[in-house]
CSV table of C-alpha atoms in Angstrom, one decimal:
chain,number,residue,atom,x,y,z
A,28,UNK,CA,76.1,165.2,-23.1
A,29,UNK,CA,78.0,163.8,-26.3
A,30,UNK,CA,77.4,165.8,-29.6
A,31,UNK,CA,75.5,163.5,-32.1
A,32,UNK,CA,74.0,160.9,-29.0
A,33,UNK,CA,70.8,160.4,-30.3
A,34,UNK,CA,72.0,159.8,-33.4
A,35,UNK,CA,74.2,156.9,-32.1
A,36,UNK,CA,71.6,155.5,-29.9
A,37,UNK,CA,68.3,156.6,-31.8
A,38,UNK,CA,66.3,154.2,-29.7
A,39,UNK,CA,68.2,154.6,-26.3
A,40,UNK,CA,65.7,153.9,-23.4
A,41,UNK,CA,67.7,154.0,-20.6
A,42,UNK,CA,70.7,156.8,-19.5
A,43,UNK,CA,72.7,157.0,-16.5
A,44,UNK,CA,75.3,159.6,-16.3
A,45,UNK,CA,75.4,159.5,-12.6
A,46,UNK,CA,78.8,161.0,-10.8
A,47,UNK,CA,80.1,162.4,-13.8
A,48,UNK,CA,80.5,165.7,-12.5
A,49,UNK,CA,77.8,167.3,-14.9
A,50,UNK,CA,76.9,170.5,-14.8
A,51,UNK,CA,74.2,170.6,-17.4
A,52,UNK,CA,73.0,169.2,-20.1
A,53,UNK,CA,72.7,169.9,-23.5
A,54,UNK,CA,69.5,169.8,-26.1
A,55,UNK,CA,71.1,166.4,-27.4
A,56,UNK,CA,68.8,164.9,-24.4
A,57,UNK,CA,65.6,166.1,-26.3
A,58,UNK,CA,66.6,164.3,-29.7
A,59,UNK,CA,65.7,160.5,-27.2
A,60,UNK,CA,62.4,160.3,-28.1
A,61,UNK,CA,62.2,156.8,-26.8
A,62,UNK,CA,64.7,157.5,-23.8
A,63,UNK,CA,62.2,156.8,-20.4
A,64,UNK,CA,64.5,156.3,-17.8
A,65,UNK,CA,67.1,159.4,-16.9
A,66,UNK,CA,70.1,158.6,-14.1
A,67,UNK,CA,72.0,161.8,-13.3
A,68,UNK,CA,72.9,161.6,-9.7
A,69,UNK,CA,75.8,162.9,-7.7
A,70,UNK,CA,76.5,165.8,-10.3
A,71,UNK,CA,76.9,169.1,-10.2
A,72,UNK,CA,73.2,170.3,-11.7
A,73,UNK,CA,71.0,173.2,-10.1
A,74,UNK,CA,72.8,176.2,-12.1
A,75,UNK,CA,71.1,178.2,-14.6
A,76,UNK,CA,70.7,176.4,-17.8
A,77,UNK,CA,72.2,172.6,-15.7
A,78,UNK,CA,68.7,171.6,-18.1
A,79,UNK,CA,67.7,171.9,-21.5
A,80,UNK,CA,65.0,174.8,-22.6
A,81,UNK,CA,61.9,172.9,-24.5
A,82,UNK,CA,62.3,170.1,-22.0
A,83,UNK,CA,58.4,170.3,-20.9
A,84,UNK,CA,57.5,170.0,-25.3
A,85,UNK,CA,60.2,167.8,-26.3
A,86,UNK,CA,59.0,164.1,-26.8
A,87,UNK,CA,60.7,163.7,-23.4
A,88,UNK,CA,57.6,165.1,-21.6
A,89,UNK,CA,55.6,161.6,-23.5
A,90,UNK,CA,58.1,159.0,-22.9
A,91,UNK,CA,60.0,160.1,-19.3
A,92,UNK,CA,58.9,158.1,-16.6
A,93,UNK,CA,62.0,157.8,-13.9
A,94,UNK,CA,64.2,160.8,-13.4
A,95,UNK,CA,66.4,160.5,-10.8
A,96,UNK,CA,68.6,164.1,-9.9
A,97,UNK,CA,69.3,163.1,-6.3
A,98,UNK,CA,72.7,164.6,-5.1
A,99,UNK,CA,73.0,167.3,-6.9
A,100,UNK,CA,72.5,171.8,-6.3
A,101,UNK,CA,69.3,172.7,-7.3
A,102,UNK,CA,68.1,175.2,-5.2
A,103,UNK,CA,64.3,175.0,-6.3
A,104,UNK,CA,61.7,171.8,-8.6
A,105,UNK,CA,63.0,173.0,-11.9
A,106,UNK,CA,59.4,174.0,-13.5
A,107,UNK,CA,60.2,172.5,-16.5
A,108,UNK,CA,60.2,168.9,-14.9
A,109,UNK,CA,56.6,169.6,-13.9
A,110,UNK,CA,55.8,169.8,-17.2
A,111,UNK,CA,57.1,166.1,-17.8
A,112,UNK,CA,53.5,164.4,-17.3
A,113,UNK,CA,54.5,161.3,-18.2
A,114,UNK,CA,56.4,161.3,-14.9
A,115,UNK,CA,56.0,158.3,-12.3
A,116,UNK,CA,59.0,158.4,-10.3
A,117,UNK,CA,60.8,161.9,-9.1
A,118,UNK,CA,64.1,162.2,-7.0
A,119,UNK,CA,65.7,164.9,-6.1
A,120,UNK,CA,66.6,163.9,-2.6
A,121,UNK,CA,69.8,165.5,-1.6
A,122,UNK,CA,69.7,168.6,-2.8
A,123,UNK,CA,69.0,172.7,-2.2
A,124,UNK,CA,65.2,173.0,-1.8
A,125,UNK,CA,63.9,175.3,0.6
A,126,UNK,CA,60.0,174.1,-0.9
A,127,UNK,CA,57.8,172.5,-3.0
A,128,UNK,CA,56.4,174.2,-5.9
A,129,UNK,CA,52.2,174.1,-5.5
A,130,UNK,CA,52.3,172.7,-9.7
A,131,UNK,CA,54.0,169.5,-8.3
A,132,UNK,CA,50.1,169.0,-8.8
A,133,UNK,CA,50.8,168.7,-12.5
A,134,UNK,CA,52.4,165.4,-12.3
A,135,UNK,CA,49.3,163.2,-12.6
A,136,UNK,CA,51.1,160.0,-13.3
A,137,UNK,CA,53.5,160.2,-10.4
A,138,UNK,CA,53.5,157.3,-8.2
A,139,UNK,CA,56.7,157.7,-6.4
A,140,UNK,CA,58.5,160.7,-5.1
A,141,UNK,CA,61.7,161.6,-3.1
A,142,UNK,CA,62.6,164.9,-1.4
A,143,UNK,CA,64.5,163.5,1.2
A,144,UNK,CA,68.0,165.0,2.6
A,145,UNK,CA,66.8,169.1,1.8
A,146,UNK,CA,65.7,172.0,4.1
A,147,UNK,CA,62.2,171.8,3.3
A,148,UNK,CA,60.1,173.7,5.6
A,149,UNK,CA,56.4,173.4,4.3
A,150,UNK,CA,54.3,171.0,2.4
A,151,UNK,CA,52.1,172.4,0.3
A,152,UNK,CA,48.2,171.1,0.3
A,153,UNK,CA,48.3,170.6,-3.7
A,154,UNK,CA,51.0,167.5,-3.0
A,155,UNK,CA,47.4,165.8,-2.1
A,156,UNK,CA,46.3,166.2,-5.8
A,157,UNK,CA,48.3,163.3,-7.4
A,158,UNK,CA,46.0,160.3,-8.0
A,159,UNK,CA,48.6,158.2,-8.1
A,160,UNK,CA,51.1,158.5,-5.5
A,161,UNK,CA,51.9,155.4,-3.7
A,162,UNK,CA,55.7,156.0,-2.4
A,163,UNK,CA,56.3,160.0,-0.8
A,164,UNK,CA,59.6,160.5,0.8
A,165,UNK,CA,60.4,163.9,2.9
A,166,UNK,CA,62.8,162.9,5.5
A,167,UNK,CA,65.5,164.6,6.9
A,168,UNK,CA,64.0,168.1,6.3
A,169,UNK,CA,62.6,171.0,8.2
A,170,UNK,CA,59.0,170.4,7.9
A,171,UNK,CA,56.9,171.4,11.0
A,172,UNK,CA,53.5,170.2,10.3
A,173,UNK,CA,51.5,168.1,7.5
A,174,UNK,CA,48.6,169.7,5.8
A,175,UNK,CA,45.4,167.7,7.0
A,176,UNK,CA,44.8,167.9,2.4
A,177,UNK,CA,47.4,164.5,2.8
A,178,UNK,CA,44.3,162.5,3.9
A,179,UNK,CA,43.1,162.7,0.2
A,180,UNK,CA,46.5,160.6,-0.9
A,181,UNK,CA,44.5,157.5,-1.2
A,182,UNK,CA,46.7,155.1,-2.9
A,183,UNK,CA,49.3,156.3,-0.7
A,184,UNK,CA,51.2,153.1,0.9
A,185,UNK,CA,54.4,154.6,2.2
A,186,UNK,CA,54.9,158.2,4.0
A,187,UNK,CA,58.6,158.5,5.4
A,188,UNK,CA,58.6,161.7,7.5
A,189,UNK,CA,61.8,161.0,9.6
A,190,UNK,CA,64.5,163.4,11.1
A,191,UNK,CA,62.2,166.8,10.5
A,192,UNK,CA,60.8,169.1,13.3
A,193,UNK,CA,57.0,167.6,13.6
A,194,UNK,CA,55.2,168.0,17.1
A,195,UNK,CA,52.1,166.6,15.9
A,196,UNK,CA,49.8,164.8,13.3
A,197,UNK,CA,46.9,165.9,12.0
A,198,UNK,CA,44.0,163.2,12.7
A,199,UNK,CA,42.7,163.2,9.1
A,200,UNK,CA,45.8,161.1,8.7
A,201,UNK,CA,44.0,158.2,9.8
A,202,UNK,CA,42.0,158.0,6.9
A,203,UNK,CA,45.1,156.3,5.2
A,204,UNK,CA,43.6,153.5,5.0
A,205,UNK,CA,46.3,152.2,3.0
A,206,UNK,CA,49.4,153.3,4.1
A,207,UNK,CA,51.6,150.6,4.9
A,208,UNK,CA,54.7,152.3,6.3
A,209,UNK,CA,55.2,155.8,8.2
A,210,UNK,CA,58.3,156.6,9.2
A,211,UNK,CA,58.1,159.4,12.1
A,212,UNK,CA,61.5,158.8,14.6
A,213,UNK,CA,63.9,161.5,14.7
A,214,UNK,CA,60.7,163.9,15.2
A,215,UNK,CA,59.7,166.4,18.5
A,216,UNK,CA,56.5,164.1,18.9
A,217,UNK,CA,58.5,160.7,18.6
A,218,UNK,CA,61.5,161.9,20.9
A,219,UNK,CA,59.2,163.4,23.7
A,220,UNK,CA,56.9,160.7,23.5
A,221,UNK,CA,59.4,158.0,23.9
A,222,UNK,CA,61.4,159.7,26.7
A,223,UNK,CA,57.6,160.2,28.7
A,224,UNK,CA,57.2,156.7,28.6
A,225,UNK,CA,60.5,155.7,30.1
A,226,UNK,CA,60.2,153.5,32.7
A,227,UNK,CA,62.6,152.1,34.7
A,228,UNK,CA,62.4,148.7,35.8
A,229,UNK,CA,62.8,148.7,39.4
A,230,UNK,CA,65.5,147.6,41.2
A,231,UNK,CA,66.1,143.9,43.1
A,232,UNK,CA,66.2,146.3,46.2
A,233,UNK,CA,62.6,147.6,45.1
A,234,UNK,CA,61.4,144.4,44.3
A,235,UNK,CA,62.1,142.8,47.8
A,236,UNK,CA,60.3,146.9,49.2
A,237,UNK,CA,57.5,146.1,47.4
A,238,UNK,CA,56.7,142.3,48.8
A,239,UNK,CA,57.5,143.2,52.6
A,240,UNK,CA,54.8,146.3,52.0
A,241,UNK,CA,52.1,144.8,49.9
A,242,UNK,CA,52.1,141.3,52.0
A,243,UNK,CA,52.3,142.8,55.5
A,244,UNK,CA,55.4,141.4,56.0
A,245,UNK,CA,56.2,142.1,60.0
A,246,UNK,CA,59.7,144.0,61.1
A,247,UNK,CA,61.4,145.5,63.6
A,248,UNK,CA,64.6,148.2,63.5
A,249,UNK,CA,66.3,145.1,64.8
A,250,UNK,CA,65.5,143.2,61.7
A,251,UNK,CA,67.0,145.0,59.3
A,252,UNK,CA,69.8,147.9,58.7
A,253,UNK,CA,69.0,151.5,59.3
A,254,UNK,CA,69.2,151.9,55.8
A,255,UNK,CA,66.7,149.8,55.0
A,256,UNK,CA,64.3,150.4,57.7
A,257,UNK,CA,64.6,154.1,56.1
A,258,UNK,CA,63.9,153.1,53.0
A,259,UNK,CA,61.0,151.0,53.5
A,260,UNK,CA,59.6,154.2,55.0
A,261,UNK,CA,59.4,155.9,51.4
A,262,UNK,CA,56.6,153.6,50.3
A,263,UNK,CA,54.1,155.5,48.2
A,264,UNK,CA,50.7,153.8,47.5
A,265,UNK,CA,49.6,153.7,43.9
A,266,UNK,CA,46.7,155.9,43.4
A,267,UNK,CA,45.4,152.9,41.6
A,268,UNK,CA,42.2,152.0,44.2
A,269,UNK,CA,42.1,148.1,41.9
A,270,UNK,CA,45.7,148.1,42.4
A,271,UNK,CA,46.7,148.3,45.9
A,272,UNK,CA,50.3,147.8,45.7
A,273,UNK,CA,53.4,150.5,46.7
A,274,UNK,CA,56.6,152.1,44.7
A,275,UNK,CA,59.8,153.5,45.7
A,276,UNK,CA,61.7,154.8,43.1
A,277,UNK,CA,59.9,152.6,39.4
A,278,UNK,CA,56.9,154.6,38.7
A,279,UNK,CA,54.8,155.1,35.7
A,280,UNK,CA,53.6,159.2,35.4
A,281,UNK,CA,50.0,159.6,33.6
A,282,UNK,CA,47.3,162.4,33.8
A,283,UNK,CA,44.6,162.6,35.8
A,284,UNK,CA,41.7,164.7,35.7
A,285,UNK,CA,40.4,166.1,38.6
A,286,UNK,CA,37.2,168.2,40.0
A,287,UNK,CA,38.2,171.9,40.7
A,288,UNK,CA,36.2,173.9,42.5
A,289,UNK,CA,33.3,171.8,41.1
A,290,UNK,CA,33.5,173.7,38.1
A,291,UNK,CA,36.5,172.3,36.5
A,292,UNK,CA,38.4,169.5,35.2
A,293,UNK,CA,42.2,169.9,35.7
A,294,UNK,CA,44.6,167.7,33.8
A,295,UNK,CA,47.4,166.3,37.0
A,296,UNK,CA,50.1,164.3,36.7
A,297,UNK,CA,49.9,161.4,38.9
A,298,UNK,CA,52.0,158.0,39.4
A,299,UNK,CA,51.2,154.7,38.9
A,300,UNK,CA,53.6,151.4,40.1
A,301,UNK,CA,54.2,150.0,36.7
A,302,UNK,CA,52.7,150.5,33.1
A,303,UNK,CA,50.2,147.3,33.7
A,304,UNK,CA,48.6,149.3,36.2
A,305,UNK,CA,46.5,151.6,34.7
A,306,UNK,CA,43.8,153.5,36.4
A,307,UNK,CA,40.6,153.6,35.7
A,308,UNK,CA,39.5,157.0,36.9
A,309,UNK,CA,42.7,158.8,34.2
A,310,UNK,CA,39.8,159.4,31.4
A,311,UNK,CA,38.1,163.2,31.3
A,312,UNK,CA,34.6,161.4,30.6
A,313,UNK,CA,34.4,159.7,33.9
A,314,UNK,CA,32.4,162.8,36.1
A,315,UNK,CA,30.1,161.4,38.0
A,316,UNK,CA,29.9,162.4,42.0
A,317,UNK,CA,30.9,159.3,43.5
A,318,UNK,CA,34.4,159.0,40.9
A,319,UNK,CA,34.8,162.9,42.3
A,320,UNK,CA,35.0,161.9,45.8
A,321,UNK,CA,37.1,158.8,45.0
A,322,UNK,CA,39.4,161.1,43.0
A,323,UNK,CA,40.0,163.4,46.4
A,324,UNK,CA,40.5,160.4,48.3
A,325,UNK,CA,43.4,159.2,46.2
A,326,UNK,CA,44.8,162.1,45.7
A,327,UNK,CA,45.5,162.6,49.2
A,328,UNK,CA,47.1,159.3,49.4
A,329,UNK,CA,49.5,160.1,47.0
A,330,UNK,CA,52.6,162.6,48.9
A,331,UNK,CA,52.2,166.3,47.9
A,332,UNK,CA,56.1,165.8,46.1
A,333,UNK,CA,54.9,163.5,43.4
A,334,UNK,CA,52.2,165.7,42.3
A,335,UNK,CA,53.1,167.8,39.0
A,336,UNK,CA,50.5,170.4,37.3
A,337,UNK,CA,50.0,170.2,33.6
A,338,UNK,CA,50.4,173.4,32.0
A,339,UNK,CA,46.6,174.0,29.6
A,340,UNK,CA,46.6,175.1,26.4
């Protein structure tokens, strides 16, 4: 920064020295006592000394309250911005971090911060102390699970979680009452969820199967191609005992549980014609001896090849 800036611009409020290929910046920064918005994006900040020593008790850590250091090499949260209280909006999306320092605690005041673009692994369970936050960005990282401590982010409105490694959710997160806006695709859970619901619509071919089957339609080899007749053949009934209707090739997978034994319940994989039809016998709570010996029944109506074990635990 400019030798003699703050005696230029005593009452400067606002800097941007974004994409000026900085790599630090000088103690002229702590002589802007009234300065409260900071800009330095797209730089070359992160080395030792890129910041100012006394940052934390210059009258910075009073009047700061936007500091944006998105796009640039530091490798770890400075600690000296965590000693910037006065702090309601943090950015350092694009850079080096590997985590997030547990004092990010410290920053009472904040109300919006982005990590976004780094190769965070972990989040740590004192993110969960800031009053305030509204706005928390950690996308495109390498985070594998969320501390179940987020649930005490009650003004949170926002959580942007996108493009990181989660296979689950803890379910304290549904005491956000507030939040507005998560953002999960680009995650394990999302992917394999969304490629488990596929379902193909069935074919014209399917369609016509379906009505000859479920209406009784009468036909005779003569009737119809070889082709056809063979393929009418492959009719499965849906397990569905409300439903009554048959599939070829469009089917809709979901678990069953099954007696075993008469001592357990297994998880199996059955198939249903379409995603309307669901089955009323899929939940666990549903025991009694008369749904068991329904349950047997339809599972023998439903060919040995379309059966798939879930895997416990």
């Amino acid at each position: 920064l400019p030798a003699g800036l703050s005696q230029w611009f005593p009452a400067l409020e606002v800097l941007d020295v974004s994409g000026t290929g900085l790599t630090e910046m000088g103690t002229e920064l702590l002589s802007l006592p009234c300065l409260h918005t900071l800009l330095a994006k797209n730089n070359r900040l992160g080395g030792p000394g890129s910041l100012p020593k006394g940052l934390g008790q210059s009258p910075l850590a009073r009047s700061l309250r936007v500091l944006n250091l998105s796009g640039n090499r530091f490798s770890e949260v400075p600690p000296s911005l965590l000693q910037l209280r006065g702090l309601r909006s943090l950015s350092l999306g694009g850079n080096r971090l590997h985590g997030i320092p547990p004092d990010i605690q410290e920053l009472q005041s904040l109300e919006f911060l982005y990590l976004g673009g780094n190769f965070i692994t972990a989040i740590p369970p004192e993110l969960a102390k800031l009053p305030c936050l509204r706005y928390l960005v950690l996308c495109d990282n390498k985070i594998q699970s969320i501390p179940p401590q987020l649930a005490q982010l009650h003004s949170l409105r926002s959580l942007s979680l996108h493009n990181n490694l989660l296979t689950y959710l803890p379910r304290e997160i549904l005491n956000l009452v507030h939040l507005e806006e998560l953002s999960l695709r680009g995650n394990p859970l999302v992917v394999r969820f969304v490629r488990d619901l596929t379902y193909n619509p069935p074919s014209l071919q399917e369609l016509a199967g379906r009505t000859i089957k479920t209406r009784n339609i009468p036909y005779t080899p003569s009737d119809l191609p070889e082709s056809l007749v063979r393929y009418l053949s492959l009719a499965s009934n849906c397990p569905n005992p409300k439903c009554g209707g048959v599939y070829f090739d469009s089917c809709v997978r979901q678990i069953k549980f099954v007696d075993f034994c008469g001592k357990y319940r297994l998880p199996l994989m059955h198939y249903l014609c379409s995603p309307e039809c669901s089955s009323p016998f899929s939940s666990a709570s549903q025991s009694s001896t008369s749904q068991s010996e329904s349950d047997s029944e339809d599972e023998a109506s439903v060919a040995a090849h379309r059966m798939q074990k879930v895997l416990l635990g």
